[in-house]
Coordinates of C-alpha atoms in Angstrom, one line a residue:
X185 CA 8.0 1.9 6.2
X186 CA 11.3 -0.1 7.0
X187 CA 13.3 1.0 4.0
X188 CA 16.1 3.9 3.2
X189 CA 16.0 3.5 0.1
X190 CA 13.2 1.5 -2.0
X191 CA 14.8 -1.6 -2.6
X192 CA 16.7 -2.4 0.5
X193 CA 16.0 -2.9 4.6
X194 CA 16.2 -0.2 6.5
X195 CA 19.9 0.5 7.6
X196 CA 20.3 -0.4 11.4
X197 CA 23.0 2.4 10.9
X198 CA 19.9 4.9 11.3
X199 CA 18.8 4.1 14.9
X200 CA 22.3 4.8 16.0
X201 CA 21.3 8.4 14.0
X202 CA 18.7 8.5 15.7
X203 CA 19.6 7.7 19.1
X204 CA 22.8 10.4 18.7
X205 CA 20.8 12.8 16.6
X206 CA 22.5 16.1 18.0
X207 CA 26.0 15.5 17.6
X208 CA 25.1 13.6 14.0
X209 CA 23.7 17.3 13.6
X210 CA 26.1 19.3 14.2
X211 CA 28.8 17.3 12.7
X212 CA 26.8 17.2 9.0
X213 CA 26.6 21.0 10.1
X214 CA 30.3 22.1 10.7
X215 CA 31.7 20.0 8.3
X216 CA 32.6 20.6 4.2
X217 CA 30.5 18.5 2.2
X218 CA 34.2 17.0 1.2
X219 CA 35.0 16.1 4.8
X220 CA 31.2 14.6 5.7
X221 CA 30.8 12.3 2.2
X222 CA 31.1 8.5 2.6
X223 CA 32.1 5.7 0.6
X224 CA 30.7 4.9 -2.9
X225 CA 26.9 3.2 -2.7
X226 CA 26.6 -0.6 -2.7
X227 CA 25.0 -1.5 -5.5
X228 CA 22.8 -4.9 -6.5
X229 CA 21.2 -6.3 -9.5
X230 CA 17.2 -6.2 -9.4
X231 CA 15.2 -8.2 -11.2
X232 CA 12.8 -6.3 -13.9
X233 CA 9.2 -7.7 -14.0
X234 CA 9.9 -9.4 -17.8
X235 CA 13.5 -9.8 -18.5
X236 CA 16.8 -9.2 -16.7
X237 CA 18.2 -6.5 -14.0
X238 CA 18.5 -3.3 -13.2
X239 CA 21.1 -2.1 -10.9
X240 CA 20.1 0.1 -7.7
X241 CA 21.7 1.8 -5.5
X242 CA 22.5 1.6 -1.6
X243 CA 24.4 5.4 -0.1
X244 CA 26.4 5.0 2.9
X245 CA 23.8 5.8 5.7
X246 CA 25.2 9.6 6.0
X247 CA 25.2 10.3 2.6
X248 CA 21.7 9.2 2.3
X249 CA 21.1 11.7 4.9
X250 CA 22.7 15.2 2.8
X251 CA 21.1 14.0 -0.3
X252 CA 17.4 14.1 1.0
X253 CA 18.1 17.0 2.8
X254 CA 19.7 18.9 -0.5
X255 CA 16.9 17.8 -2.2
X256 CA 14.7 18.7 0.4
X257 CA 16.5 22.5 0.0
X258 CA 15.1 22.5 -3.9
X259 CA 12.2 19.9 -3.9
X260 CA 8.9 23.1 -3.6
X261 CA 11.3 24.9 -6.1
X262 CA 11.7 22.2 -8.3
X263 CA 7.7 21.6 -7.8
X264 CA 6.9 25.5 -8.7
X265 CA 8.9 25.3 -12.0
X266 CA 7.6 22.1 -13.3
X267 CA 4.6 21.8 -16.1
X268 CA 1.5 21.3 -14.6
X269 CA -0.4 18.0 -12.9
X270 CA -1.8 17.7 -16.0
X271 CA 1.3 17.4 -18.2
X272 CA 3.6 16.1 -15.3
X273 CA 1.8 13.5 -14.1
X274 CA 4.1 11.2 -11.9
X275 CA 5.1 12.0 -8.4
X276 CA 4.0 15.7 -7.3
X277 CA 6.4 17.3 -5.0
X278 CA 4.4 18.2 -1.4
X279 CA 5.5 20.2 1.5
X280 CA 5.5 17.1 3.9
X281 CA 7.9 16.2 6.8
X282 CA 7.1 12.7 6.3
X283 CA 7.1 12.2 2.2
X284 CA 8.3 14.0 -0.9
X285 CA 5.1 12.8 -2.7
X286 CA 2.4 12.8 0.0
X287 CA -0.1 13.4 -3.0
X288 CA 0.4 10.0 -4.3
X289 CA 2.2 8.4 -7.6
X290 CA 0.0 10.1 -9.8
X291 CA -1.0 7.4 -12.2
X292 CA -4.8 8.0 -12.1
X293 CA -4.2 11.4 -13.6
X294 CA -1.8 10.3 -16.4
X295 CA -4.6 7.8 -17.8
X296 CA -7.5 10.0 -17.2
X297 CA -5.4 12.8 -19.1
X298 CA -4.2 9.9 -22.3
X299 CA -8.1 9.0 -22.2
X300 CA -9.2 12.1 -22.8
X301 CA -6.7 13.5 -25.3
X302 CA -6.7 10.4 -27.2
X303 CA -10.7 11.2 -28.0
X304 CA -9.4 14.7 -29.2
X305 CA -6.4 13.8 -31.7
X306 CA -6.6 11.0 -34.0
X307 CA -2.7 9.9 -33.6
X308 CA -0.1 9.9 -30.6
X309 CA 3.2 9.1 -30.4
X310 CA 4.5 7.1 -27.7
X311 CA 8.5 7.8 -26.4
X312 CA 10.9 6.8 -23.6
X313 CA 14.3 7.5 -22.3
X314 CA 16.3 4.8 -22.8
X315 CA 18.0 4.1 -19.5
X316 CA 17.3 7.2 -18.0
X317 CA 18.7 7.6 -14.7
X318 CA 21.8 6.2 -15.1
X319 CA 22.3 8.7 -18.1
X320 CA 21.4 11.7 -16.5
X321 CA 24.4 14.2 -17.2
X322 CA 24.6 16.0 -13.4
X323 CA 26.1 19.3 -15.1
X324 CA 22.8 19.7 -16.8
X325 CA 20.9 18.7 -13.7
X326 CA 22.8 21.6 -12.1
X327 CA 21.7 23.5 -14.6
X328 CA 18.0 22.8 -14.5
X329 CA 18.3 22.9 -10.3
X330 CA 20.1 26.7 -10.5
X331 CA 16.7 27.7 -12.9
X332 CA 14.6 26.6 -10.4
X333 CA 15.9 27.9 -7.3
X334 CA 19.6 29.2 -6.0
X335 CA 18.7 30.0 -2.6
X336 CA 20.7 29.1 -0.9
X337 CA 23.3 30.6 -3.0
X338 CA 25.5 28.1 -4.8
X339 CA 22.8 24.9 -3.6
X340 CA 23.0 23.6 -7.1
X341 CA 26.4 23.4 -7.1
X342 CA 26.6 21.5 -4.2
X343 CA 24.1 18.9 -5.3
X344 CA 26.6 18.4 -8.6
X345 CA 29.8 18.4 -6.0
X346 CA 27.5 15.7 -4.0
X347 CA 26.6 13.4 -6.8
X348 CA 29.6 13.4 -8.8
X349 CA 31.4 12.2 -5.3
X350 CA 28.7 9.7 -4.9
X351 CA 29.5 8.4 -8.3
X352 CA 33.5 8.4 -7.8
X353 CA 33.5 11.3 -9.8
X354 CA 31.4 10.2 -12.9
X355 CA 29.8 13.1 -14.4
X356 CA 26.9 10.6 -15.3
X357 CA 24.3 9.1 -13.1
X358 CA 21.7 9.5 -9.9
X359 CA 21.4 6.5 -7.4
X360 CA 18.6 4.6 -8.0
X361 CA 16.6 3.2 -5.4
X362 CA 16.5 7.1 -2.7
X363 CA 13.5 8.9 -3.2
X364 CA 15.8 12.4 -3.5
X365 CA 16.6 10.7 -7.0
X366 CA 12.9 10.9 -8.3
X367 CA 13.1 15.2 -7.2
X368 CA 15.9 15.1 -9.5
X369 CA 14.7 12.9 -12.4
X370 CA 12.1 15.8 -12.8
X371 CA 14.2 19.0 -12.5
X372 CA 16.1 17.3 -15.5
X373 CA 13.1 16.8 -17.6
X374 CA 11.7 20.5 -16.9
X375 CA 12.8 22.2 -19.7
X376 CA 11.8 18.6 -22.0
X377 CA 8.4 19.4 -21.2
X378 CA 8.9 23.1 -21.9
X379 CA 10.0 21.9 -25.2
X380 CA 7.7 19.8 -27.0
X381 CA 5.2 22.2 -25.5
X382 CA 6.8 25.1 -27.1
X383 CA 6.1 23.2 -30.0
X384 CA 2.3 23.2 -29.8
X385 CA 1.6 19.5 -29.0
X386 CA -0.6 18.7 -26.3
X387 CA 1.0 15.8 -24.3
X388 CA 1.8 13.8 -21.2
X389 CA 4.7 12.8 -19.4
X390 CA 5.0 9.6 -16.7
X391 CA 8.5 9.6 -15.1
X392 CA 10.2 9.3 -18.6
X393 CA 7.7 7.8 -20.5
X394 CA 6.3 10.3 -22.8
X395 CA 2.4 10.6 -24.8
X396 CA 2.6 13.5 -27.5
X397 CA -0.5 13.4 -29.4
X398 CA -1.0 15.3 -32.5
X399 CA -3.1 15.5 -35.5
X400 CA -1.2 13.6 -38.1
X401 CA 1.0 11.0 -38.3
X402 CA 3.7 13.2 -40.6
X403 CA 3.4 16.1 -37.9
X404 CA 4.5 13.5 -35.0
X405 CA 7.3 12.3 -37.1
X406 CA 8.6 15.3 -37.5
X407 CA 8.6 16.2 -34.3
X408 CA 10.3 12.8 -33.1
X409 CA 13.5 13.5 -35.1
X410 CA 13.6 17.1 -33.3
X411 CA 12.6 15.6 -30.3
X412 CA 15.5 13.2 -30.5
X413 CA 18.5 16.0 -31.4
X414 CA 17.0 18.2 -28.7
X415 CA 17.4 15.6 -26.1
X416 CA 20.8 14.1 -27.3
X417 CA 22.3 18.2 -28.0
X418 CA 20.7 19.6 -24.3
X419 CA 21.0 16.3 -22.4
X420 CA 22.8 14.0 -23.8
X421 CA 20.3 11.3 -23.6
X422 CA 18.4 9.6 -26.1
X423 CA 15.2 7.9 -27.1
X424 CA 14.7 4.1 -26.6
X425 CA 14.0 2.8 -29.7
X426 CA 12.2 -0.5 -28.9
X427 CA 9.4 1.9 -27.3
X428 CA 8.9 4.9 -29.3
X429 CA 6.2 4.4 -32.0
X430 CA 3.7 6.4 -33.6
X431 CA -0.4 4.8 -33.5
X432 CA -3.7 5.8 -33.6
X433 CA -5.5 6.9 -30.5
X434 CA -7.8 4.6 -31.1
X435 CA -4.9 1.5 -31.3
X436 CA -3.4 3.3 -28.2
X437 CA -6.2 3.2 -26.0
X438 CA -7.3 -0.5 -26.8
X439 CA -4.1 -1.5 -26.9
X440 CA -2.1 0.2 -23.6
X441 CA -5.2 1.7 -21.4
X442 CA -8.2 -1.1 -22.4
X443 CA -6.9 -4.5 -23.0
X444 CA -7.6 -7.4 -21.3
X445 CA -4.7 -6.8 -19.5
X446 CA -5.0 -3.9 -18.3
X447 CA -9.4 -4.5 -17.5
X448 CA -8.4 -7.7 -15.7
X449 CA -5.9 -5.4 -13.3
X450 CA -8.7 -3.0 -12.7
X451 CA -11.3 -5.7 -11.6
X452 CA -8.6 -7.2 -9.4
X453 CA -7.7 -3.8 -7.8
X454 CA -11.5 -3.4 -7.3
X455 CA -12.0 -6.6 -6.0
X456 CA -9.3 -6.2 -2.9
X457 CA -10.9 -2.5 -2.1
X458 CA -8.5 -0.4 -3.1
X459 CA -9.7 2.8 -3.6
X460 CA -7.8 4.3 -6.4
X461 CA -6.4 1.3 -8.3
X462 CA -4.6 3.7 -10.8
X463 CA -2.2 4.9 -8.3
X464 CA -0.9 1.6 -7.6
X465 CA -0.9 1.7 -4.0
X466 CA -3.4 0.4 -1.0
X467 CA -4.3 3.8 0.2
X468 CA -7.6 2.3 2.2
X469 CA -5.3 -0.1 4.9
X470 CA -7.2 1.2 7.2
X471 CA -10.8 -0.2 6.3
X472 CA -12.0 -2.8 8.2
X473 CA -11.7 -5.8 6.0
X474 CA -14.5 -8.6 4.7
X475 CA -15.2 -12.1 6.2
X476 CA -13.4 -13.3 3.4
X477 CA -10.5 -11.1 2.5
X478 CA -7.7 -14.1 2.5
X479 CA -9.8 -15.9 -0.4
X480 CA -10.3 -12.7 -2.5
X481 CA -6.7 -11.8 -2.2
X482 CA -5.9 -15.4 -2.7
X483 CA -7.5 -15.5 -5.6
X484 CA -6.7 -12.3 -7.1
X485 CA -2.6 -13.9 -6.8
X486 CA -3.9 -16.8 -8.5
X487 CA -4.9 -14.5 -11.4
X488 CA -2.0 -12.7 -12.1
X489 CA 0.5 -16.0 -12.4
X490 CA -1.4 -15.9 -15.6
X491 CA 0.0 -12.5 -16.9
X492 CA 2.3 -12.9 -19.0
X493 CA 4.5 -11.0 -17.1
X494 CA 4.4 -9.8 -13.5
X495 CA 2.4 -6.3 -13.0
X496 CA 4.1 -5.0 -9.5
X497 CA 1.5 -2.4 -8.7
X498 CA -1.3 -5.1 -8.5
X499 CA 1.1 -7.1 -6.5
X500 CA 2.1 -5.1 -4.2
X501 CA -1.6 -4.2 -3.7
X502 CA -2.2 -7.7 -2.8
X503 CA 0.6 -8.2 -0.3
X504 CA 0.2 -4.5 0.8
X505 CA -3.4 -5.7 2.2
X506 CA -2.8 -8.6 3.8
X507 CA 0.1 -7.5 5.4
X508 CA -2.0 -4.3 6.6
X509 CA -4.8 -6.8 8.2
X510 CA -1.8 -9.7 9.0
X511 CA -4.1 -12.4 6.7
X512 CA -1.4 -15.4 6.2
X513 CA -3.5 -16.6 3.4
X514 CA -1.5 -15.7 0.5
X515 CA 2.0 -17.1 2.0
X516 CA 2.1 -20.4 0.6
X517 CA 1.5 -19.5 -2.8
X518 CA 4.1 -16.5 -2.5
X519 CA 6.7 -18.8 -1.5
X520 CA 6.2 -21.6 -4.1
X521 CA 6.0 -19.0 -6.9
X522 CA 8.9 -16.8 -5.3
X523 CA 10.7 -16.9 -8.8
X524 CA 7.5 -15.5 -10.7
X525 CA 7.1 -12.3 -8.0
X526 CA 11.2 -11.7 -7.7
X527 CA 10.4 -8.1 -8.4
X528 CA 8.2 -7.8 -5.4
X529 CA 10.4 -9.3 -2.9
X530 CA 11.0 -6.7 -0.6
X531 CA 7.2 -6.2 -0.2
X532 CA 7.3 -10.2 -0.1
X533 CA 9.4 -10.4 2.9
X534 CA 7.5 -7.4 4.9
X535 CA 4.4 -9.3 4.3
X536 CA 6.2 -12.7 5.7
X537 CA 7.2 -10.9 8.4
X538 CA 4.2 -9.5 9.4
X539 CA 2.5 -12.7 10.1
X540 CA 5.0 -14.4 11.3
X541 CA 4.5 -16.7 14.5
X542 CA 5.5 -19.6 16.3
X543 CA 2.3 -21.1 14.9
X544 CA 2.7 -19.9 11.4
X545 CA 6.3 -21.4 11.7
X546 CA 4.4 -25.0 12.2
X547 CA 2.6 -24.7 9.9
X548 CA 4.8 -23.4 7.0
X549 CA 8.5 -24.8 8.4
X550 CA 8.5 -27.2 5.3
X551 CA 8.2 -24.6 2.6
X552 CA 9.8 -21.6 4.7
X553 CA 13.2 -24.6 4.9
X554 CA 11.9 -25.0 0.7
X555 CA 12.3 -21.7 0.1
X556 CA 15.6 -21.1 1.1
X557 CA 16.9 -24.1 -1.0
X558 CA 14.6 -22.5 -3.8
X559 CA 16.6 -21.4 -7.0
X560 CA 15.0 -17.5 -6.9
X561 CA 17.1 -17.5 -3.4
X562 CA 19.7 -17.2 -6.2
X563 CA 18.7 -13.8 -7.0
X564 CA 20.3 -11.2 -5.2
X565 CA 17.6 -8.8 -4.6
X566 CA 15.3 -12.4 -2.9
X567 CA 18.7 -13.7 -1.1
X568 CA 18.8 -10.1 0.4
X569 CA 15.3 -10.1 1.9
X570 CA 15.0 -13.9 2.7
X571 CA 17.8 -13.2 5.0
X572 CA 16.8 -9.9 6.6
X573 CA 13.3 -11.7 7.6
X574 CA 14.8 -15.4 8.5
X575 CA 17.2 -13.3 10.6
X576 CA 14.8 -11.2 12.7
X577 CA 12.5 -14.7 14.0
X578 CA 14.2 -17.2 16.5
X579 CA 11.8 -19.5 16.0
X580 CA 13.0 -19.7 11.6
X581 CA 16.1 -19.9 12.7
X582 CA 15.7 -23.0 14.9
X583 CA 15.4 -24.7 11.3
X584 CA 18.6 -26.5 10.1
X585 CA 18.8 -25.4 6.3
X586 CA 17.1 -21.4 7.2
X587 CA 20.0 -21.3 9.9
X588 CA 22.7 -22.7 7.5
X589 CA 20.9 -20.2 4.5
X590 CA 21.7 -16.7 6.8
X591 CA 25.1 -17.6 8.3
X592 CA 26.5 -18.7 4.7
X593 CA 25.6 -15.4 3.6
X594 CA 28.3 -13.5 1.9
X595 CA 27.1 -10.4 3.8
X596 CA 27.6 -9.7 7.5
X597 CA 24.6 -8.1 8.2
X598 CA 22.0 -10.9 8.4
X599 CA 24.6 -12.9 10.5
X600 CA 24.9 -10.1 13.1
X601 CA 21.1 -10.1 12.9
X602 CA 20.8 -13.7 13.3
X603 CA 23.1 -13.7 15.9
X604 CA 21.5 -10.9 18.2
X605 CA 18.2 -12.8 17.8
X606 CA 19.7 -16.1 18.8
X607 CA 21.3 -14.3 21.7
X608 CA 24.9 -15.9 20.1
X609 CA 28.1 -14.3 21.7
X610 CA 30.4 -16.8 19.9
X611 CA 29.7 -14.8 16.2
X612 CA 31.0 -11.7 18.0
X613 CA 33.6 -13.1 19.6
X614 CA 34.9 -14.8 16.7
X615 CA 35.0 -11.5 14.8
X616 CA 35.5 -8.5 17.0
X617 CA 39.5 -9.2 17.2
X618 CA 39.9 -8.9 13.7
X619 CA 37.0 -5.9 13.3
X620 CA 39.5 -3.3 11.3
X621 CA 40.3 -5.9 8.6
X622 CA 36.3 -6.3 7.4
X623 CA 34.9 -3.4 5.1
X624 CA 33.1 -0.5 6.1
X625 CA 29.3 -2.1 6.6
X626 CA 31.1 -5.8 8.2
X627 CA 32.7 -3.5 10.6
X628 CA 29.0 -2.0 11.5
X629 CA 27.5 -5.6 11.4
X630 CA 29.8 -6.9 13.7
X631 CA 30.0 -3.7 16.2
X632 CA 26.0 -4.1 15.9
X633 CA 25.9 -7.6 17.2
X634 CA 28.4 -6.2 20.5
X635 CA 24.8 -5.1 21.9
X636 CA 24.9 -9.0 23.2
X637 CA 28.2 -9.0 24.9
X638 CA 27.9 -8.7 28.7
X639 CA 28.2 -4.7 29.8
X640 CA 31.7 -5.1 30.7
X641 CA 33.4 -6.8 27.7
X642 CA 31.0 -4.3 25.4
X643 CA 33.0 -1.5 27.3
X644 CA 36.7 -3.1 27.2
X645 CA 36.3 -3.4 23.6
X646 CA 34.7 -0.6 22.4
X647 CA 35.8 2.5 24.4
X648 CA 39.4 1.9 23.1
X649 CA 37.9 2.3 19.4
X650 CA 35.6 5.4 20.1
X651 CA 38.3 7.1 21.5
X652 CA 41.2 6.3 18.9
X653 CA 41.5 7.0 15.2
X654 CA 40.8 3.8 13.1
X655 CA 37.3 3.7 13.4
X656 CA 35.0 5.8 11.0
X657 CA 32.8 8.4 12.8
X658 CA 29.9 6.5 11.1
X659 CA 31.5 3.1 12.9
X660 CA 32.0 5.6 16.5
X661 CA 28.3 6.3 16.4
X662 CA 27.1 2.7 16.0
X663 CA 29.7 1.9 18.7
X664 CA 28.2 5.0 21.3
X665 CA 25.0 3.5 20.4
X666 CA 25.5 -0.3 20.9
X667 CA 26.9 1.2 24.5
X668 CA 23.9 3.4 25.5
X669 CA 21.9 0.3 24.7
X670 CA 21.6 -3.2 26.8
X671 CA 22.0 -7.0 25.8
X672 CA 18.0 -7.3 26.5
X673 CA 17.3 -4.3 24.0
X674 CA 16.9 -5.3 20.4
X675 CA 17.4 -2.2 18.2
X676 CA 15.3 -4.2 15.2
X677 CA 12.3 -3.2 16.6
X678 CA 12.7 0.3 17.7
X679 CA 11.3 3.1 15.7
X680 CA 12.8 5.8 15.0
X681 CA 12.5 9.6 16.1
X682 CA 12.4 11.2 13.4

């Protein structure tokens, strides 16, 4: 999967990682974690599937790089002091090289668990964090982390160090977006779970969204007033008041796990073969697909313009299969409802650029040039993506108003993509004199795009800056790299080795 974090492209930085693996190594390895932390994340607005933003985060491609591996340190430690499957529901921790949560989201066991309790207590009360990552104190994350594990000694501390740099020393806050972020969400909410089943409720817990059932409504309000001092007193974070409520099992059920809604998203899921629908993922890409897959899934998009708000696990399902199985079916109505599935652009432009050719480019040039003067390319998160896929296809860029769309971009990283595609020294050359007076990921952009200079300028330019002092050692790397590599090699599609 092309990302490095889950809501933005993966970082060319990382093949220059990659390709210099040993000395990135060793230098993460000799240095303090003072001397080897970046700059702060970037940070964007992304849409929310019903009303306004949420801001994610982007670490410097180093940093991204210490915080999986501390949480790598504590993730099975973490896992071993968490409630069980049953209670804790969202993203298990697994031993994998490849994943934190091999073992899937989880989703299917959180319903079948709310199904089942809600048949053995008549009332259940219903609570969420209100904003919760971004409220996370990381004093009492280091806290939780040091009762799980402190081996190696003092690891906990380090992971407090870590974040509060990452935040520009904000005692408040994990990135959102990184996967490391989710190992942390739940060593924070260990000892929550230990609490309100200290108190004798049976209950379940989905990221921060918990289900307490109980057998009265007077013994689930008490416990939501203790509930609320124990999290505001040992975590400073509180209960969102717009989604806590206490019902009937009975109401709940219909309501959250039975309505029409919710039936409709089953059949859909069902419909486009995925396996487990309640996981929220295409976990069957592999299956060899019907005669008719591009109408089913064609279909099944039509459907869901008529929720009243966009569900992103049955959309991503969607676009998750027919980019699996390239089916181009879908792509006009994706891109004259762009606005409507915001929330799903990344996935969006994957799926675009999977089935993207020179005769998909005939036949869809009008709405592909449409889309880019579409008013979702106003959003940030869809401005982001359009550009990383118009920037990776000659043939879109050939079109006027895509062209015009990625090199007015107030980013330097889709131009230096653009440019390497188009095979166009003049960007470069136009920039490379005044390199040191761009910001940190401009300067990478544009020593990116020096993979298209002739072998001799490439080396007049850039030895100079690897061997002197104004460059970054992240902005050395990427130099070495774009060196090692030729004008003919396009790092966009390499993989990487690890």
């Amino acid at each position: 999967m092309p990302y490095d974090t889950d809501f933005f492209p993966r970082a060319e930085e990382f093949f220059a990682i990659g390709h210099l693996w040993d000395e990135v190594k060793a230098h993460i390895l000799n240095s303090e974690l003072d001397q080897v932390l970046s700059a702060p994340p970037l940070v964007e607005p992304w849409p929310k599937t019903r009303n306004g933003f949420r801001v994610v985060h982007r670490p410097e491609p180093i940093d991204s790089l210490i915080y999986a591996a501390l949480a790598k340190t504590v993730a099975m430690s973490v896992e071993g002091a968490r409630a069980s499957p049953e209670v804790a529901c969202s993203y298990r921790i697994s031993e994998s090289d490849r994943s934190f949560f091999a073992d899937g989201s989880g989703f299917n066991v959180y319903r079948e668990r709310c199904e089942n309790l809600a048949k053995a207590y008549p009332f259940v009360l219903s609570a969420d964090i209100a904003d919760f990552y971004n409220k996370i104190y990381l004093h009492r994350l280091q806290n939780a982390i040091q009762s799980a594990t402190d081996v190696p000694p003092g690891i906990s501390k380090k992971i407090e160090y870590f974040l509060t740099a990452l935040n520009t020393r904000a005692s408040q806050g994990i990135p959102v977006g990184p996967a490391a972020s989710i190992v942390m969400a739940e060593a924070t909410l260990i000892n929550v779970d230990q609490f309100v089943y200290g108190r004798g409720f049976d209950h379940v817990r989905y990221v921060d969204d918990f289900r307490i059932f109980g057998n009265s409504y007077q013994e689930l309000e008490a416990l939501v007033q203790d509930f609320c001092l124990y999290l505001h007193e040992n975590q400073r974070l509180s209960l969102s008041a717009e989604k806590t409520r206490i019902s009937k099992s009975e109401e709940f059920v219909q309501k959250e796990l039975n309505n029409q809604y919710q039936l409709e998203k089953l059949e859909i899921l069902g419909e486009i073969e995925v396996v487990n629908p309640y996981t929220m993922e295409v976990e069957d890409v592999d299956l060899t697909p019907l005669d008719n897959v591009g109408e089913i899934l064609l279909d099944a998009l039509k459907r869901i313009t008529k929720f009243d708000s966009l569900d992103l696990g049955v959309i991503r399902a969607i676009v998750r299969r027919a980019r699996a199985h390239e089916i181009p079916d879908i792509a006009p109505m994706l891109m004259e409802n762009m606005s409507f599935f915001a929330p799903a652009a990344n996935d969006i432009a994957l799926y675009l650029d999977s089935v993207t050719d020179s005769d998909f480019i005939d036949s869809h040039g009008a709405k592909l040039e449409a889309l880019a003067e579409d008013p979702a390319a106003n959003i940030r998160a869809v401005r982001l993506w359009l550009e990383w896929y118009f920037s990776r296809h000659s043939g879109l860029l050939k079109l006027p108003k895509i062209r015009s769309f990625v090199f007015t971009s107030r980013r330097l990283r889709p131009q230096a993509r653009a440019a390497i595609t188009m095979g166009n020294q003049a960007w470069v050359k136009d920039r490379k004199n005044q390199l040191l007076h761009y910001a940190y990921w401009d300067r990478r952009s544009i020593l990116l795009a020096a993979q298209i200079l002739s072998k001799d300028e490439r080396e007049k330019w850039l030895w100079p800056l690897i061997t002197g002092e104004s460059l970054s050692t992240m902005e050395k790397w990427m130099a070495k790299w774009v060196l090692c590599g030729s004008p003919e090699t396009n790092p966009l599609e390499d993989e990487l080795p690890f």
